[in-house]
Short mmCIF file of C-alpha atoms in Angstrom, two decimals:
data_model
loop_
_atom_site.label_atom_id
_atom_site.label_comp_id
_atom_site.label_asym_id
_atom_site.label_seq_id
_atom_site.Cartn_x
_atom_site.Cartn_y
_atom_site.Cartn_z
CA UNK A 368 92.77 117.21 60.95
CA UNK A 369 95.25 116.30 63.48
CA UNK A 370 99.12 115.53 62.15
CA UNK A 371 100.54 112.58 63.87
CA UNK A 372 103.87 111.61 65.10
CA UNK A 373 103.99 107.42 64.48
CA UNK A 374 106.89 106.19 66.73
CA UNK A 375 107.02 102.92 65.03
CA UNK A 376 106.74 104.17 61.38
CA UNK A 377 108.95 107.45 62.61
CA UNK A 378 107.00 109.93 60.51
CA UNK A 379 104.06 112.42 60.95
CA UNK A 380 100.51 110.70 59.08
CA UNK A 381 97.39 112.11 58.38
CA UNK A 382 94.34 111.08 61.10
CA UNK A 383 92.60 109.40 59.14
CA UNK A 384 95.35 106.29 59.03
CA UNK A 385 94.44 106.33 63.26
CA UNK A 386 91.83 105.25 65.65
CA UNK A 387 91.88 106.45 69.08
CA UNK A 388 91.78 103.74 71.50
CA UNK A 389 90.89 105.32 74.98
CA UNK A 390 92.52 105.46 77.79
CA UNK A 391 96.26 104.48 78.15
CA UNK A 392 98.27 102.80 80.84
CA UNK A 393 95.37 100.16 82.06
CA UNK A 394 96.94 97.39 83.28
CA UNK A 395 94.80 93.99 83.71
CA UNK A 396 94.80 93.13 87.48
CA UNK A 397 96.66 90.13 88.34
CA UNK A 398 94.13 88.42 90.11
CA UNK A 399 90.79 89.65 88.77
CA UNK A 400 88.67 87.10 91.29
CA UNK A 401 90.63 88.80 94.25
CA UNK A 402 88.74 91.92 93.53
CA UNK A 403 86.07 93.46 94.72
CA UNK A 404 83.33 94.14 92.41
CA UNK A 405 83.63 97.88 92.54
CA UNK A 406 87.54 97.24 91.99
CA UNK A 407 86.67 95.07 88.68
CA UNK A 408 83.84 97.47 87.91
CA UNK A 409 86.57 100.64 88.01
CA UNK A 410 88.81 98.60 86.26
CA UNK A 411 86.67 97.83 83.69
CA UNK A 412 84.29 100.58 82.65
CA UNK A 413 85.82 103.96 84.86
CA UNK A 414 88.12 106.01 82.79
CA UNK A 415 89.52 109.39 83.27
CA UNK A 416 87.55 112.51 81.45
CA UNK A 417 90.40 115.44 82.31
CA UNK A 418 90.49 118.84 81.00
CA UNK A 419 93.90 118.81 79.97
CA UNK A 420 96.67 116.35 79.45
CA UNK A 421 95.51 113.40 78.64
CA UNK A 422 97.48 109.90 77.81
CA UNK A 423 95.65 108.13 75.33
CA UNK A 424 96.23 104.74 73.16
CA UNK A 425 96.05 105.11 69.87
CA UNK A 426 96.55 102.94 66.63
CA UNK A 427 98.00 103.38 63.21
CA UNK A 428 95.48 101.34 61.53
CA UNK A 429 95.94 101.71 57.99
CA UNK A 430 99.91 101.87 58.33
CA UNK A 431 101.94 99.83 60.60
CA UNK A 432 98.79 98.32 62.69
CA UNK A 433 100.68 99.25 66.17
CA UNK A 434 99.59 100.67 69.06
CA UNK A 435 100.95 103.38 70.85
CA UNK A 436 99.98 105.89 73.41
CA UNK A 437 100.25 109.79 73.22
CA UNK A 438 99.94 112.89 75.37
CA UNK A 439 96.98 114.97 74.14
CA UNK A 440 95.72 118.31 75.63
CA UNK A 441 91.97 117.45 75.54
CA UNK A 442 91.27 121.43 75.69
CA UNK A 443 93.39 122.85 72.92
CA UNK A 444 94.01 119.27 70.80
CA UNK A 445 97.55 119.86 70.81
CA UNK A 446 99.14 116.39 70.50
CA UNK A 447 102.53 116.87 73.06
CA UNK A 448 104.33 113.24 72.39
CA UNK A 449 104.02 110.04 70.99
CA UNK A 450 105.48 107.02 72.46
CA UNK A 451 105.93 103.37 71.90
CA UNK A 452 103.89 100.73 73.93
CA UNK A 453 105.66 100.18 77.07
CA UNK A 454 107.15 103.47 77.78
CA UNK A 455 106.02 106.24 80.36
CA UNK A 456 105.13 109.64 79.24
CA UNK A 457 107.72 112.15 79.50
CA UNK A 458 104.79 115.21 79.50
CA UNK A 459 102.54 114.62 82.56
CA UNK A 460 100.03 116.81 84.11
CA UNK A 461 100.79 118.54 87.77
CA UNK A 462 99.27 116.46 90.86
CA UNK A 463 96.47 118.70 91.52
CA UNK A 464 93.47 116.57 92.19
CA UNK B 93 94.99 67.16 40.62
CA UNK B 94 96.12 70.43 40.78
CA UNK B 95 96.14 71.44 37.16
CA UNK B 96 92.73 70.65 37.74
CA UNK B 97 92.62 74.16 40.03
CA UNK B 98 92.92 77.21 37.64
CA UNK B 99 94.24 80.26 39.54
CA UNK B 100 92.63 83.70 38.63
CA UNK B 101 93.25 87.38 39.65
CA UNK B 102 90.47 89.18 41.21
CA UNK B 103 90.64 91.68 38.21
CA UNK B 104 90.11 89.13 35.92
CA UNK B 105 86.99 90.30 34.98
CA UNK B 106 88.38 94.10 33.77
CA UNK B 107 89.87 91.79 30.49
CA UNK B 108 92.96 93.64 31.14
CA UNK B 109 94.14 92.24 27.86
CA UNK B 110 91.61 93.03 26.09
CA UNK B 111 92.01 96.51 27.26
CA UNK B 112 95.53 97.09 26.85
CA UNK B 113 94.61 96.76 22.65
CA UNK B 114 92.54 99.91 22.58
CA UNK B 115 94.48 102.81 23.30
CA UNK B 116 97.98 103.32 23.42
CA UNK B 117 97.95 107.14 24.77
CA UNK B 118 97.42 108.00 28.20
CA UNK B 119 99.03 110.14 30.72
CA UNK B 120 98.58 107.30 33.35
CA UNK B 121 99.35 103.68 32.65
CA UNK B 122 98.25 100.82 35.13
CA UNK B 123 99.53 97.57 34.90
CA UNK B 124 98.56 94.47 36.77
CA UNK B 125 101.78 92.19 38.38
CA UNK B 126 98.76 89.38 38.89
CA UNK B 127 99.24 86.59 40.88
CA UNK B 128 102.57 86.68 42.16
CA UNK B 129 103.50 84.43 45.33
CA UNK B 130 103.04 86.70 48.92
CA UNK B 131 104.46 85.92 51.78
CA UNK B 132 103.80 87.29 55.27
CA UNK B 133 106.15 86.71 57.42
CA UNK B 134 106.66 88.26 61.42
CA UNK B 135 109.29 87.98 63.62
CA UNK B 136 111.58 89.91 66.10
CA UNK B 137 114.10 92.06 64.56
CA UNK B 138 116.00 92.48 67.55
CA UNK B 139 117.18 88.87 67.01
CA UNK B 140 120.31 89.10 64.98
CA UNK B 141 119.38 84.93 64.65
CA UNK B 142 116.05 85.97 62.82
CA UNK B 143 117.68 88.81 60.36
CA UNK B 144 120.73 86.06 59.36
CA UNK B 145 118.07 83.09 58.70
CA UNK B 146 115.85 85.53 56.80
CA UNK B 147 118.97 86.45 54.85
CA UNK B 148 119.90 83.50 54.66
CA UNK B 149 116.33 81.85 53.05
CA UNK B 150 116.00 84.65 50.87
CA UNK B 151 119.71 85.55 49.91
CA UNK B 152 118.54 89.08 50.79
CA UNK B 153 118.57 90.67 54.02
CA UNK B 154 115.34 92.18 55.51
CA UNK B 155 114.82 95.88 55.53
CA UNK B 156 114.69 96.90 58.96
CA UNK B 157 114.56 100.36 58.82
CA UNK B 158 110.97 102.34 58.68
CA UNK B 159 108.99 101.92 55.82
CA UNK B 160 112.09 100.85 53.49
CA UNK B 161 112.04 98.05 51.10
CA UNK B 162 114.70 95.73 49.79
CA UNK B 163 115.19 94.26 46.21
CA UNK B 164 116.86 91.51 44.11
CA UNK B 165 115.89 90.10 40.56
CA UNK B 166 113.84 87.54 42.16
CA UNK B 167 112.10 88.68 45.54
CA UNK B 168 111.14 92.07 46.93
CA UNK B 169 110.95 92.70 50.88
CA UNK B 170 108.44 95.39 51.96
CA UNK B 171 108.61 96.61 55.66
CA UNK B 172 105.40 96.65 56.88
CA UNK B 173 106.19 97.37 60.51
CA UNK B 174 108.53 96.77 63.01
CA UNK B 175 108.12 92.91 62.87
CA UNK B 176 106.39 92.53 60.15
CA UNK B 177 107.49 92.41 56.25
CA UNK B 178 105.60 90.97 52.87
CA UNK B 179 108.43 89.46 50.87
CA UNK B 180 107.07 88.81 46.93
CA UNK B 181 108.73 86.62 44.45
CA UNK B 182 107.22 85.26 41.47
CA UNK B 183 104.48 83.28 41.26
CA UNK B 184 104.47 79.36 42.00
CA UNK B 185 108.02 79.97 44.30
CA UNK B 186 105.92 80.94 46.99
CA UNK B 187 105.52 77.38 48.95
CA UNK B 188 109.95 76.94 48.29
CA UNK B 189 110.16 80.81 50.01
CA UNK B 190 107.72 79.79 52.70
CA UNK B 191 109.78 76.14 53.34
CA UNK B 192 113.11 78.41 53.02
CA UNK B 193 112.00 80.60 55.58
CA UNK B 194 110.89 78.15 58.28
CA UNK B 195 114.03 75.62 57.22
CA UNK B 196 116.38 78.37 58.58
CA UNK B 197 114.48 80.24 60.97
CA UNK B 198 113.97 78.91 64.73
CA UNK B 199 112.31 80.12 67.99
CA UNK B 200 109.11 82.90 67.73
CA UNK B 201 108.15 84.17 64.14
CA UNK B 202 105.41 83.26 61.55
CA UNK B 203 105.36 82.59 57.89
CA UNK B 204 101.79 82.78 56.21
CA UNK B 205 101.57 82.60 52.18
CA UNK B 206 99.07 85.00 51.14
CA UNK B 207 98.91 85.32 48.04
CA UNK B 208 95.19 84.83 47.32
CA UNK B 209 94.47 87.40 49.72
CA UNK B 210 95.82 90.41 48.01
CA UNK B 211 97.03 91.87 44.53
CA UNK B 212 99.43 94.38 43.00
CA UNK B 213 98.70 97.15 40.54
CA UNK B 214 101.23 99.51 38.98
CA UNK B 215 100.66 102.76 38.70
CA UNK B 216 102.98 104.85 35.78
CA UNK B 217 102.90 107.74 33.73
CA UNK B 218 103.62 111.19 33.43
CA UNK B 219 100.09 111.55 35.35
CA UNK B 220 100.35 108.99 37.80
CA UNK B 221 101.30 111.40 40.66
CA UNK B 222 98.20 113.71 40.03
CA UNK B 223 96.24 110.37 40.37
CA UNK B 224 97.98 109.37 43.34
CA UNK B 225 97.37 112.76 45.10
CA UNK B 226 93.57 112.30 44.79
CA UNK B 227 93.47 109.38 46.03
CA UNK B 228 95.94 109.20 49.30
CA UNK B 229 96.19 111.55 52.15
CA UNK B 230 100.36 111.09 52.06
CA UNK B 231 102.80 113.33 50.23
CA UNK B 232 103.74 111.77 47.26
CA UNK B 233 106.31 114.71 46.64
CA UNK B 234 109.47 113.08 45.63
CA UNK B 235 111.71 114.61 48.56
CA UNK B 236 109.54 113.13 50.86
CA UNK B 237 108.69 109.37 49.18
CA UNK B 238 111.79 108.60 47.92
CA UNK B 239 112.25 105.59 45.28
CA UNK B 240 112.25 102.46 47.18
CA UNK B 241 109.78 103.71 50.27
CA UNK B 242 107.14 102.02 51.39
CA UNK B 243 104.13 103.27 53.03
CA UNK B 244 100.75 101.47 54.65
CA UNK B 245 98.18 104.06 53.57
CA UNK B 246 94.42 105.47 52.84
CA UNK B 247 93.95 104.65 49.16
CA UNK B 248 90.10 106.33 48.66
CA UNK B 249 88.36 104.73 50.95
CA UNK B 250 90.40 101.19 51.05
CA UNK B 251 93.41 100.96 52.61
CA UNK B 252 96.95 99.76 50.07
CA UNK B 253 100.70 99.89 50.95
CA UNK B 254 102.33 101.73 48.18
CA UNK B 255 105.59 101.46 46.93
CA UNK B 256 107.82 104.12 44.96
CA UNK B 257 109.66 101.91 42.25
CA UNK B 258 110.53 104.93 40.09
CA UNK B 259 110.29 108.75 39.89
CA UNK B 260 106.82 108.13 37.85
CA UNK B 261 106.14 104.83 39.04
CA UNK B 262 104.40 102.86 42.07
CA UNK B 263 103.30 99.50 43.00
CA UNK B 264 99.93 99.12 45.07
CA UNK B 265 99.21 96.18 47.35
CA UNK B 266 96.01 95.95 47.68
CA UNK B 267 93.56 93.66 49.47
CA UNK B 268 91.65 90.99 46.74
CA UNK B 269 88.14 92.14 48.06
CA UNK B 270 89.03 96.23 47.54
CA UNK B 271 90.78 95.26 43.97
CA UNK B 272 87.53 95.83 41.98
CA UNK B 273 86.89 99.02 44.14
CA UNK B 274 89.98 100.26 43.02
CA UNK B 275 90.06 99.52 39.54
CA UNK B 276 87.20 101.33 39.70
CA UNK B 277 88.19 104.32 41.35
CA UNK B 278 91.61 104.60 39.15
CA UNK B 279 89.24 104.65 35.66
CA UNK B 280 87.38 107.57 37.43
CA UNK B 281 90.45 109.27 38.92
CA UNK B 282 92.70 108.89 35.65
CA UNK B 283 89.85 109.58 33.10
CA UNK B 284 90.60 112.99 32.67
CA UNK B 285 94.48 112.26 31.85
CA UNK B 286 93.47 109.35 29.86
CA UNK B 287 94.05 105.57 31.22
CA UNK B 288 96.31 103.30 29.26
CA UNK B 289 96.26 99.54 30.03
CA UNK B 290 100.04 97.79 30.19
CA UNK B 291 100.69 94.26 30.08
#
């Protein structure tokens, strides 16, 4: 069972009060019929699969019912940081793609 | 018209009267606090205009700190998240509270009575903990759910924001559709420290 940090609720909760959510930091395109379809397509159903650090969106379900993203290592499961909606991550993987 | 419209708790059917007659022993006690007036009510906060009308409607100001709750003799304010509260009072003052709240409050927020959408159980008794730590993943320990906390929980396998109201005591807000779910878990979960009924 993972232990997790809820920045809105400030405490550590059991898992099973969370969902995970998929990917974080997706931002809607502006102008979606600008696109082309491979753009849309990516935007819609491409998401990152690392091995490593991961930034996720998760949400307290059966507590405060808020979102929130959080810095997972997809290897070891070791949760890093939790941060409110909105913020960057203050953990991020090295540029090595 | 509407004295025509009788109002019922979705644990009427337990006969919670009937059963508070035949035992007064018990290590856990559960009480019903039936059809009190609920109130939803959302807002920002950070607007020092929301917190003074709130305080204002309700002669109370809203708990804005993490799961904290606020009390007078007439109206209790749970935090349910950062803009988000349940404020209870008794029942039948619920549509004055909801035409308090939007007389005094202006701009972005939402007031919602719903009362028929949820109930409240108390939970008391030398053996309430035990029962408590079957039934929710969160520590109950005292150092850690101090009297007056609220938290938005597991509760078997429903979901109920529980209150600490006392060293041995808690109030459960549960949904109306899960109430029969969990009156049925507590018999289970308290049967072996022996279930009193309070009115």
């Amino acid at each position: 069972m993972l232990h997790i940090y809820c920045p809105y609720c400030e405490e550590f909760r059991e898992e099973d009060e969370f969902h995970p959510v998929g990917e974080a930091h997706i931002e809607r395109p502006l102008e979606p019929e600008a696109l082309t379809d491979e753009q849309w397509s990516q935007y819609l159903f491409f998401r990152k699969n690392p091995r490593g650090l991961h930034h996720e969106m998760w949400v307290h379900g059966a507590g405060c019912r808020k979102f929130f993203n959080m810095t997972r290592h997809t290897v070891t499961y070791k949760i890093l940081e939790t941060y409110k909606m909105g913020q960057q991550p203050s953990v991020v993987a090295e540029e090595s793609e | 018209m509407s004295d025509l419209v009788k109002v019922e708790s979705p644990l009427q059917h337990a006969d919670f009267a009937a059963l508070s007659a035949l035992t007064t022993e018990g290590g856990v006690v559960l009480r019903e606090d039936a059809l009190l007036g609920h109130v939803n009510l959302r807002g920002n906060a950070q607007d020092p205009e929301f917190v003074a009308g709130v305080a204002k409607a309700l002669g109370l100001a809203l708990p804005l700190a993490p799961c904290s709750s606020a009390q007078n003799d007439d109206t209790t304010i749970m935090w349910l998240s950062p803009d988000e509260w349940i404020i209870l009072v008794e029942g039948g003052k619920e549509e004055a509270t909801e035409a308090s709240l939007r007389a005094n409050l202006t701009g972005h927020f939402a007031v919602s009575d719903i009362s028929g959408g949820q109930t409240i159980l108390e939970l008391s008794g030398d053996d309430c903990i035990k029962v408590l730590q079957k039934s929710t993943g969160y520590d109950v320990h005292l150092d850690n759910f101090p009297i007056g906390k609220v938290v938005g929980t597991t509760f078997a396998k429903s979901s109920a924001h529980i209150r600490r109201t006392g060293e041995q005591s808690f109030q459960l807000v549960i949904r109306r559709s899960f109430s029969d779910y969990i009156w049925l878990w507590l018999q289970q979960s308290s049967k072996e420290y022996g279930l009193r009924i309070a009115l």
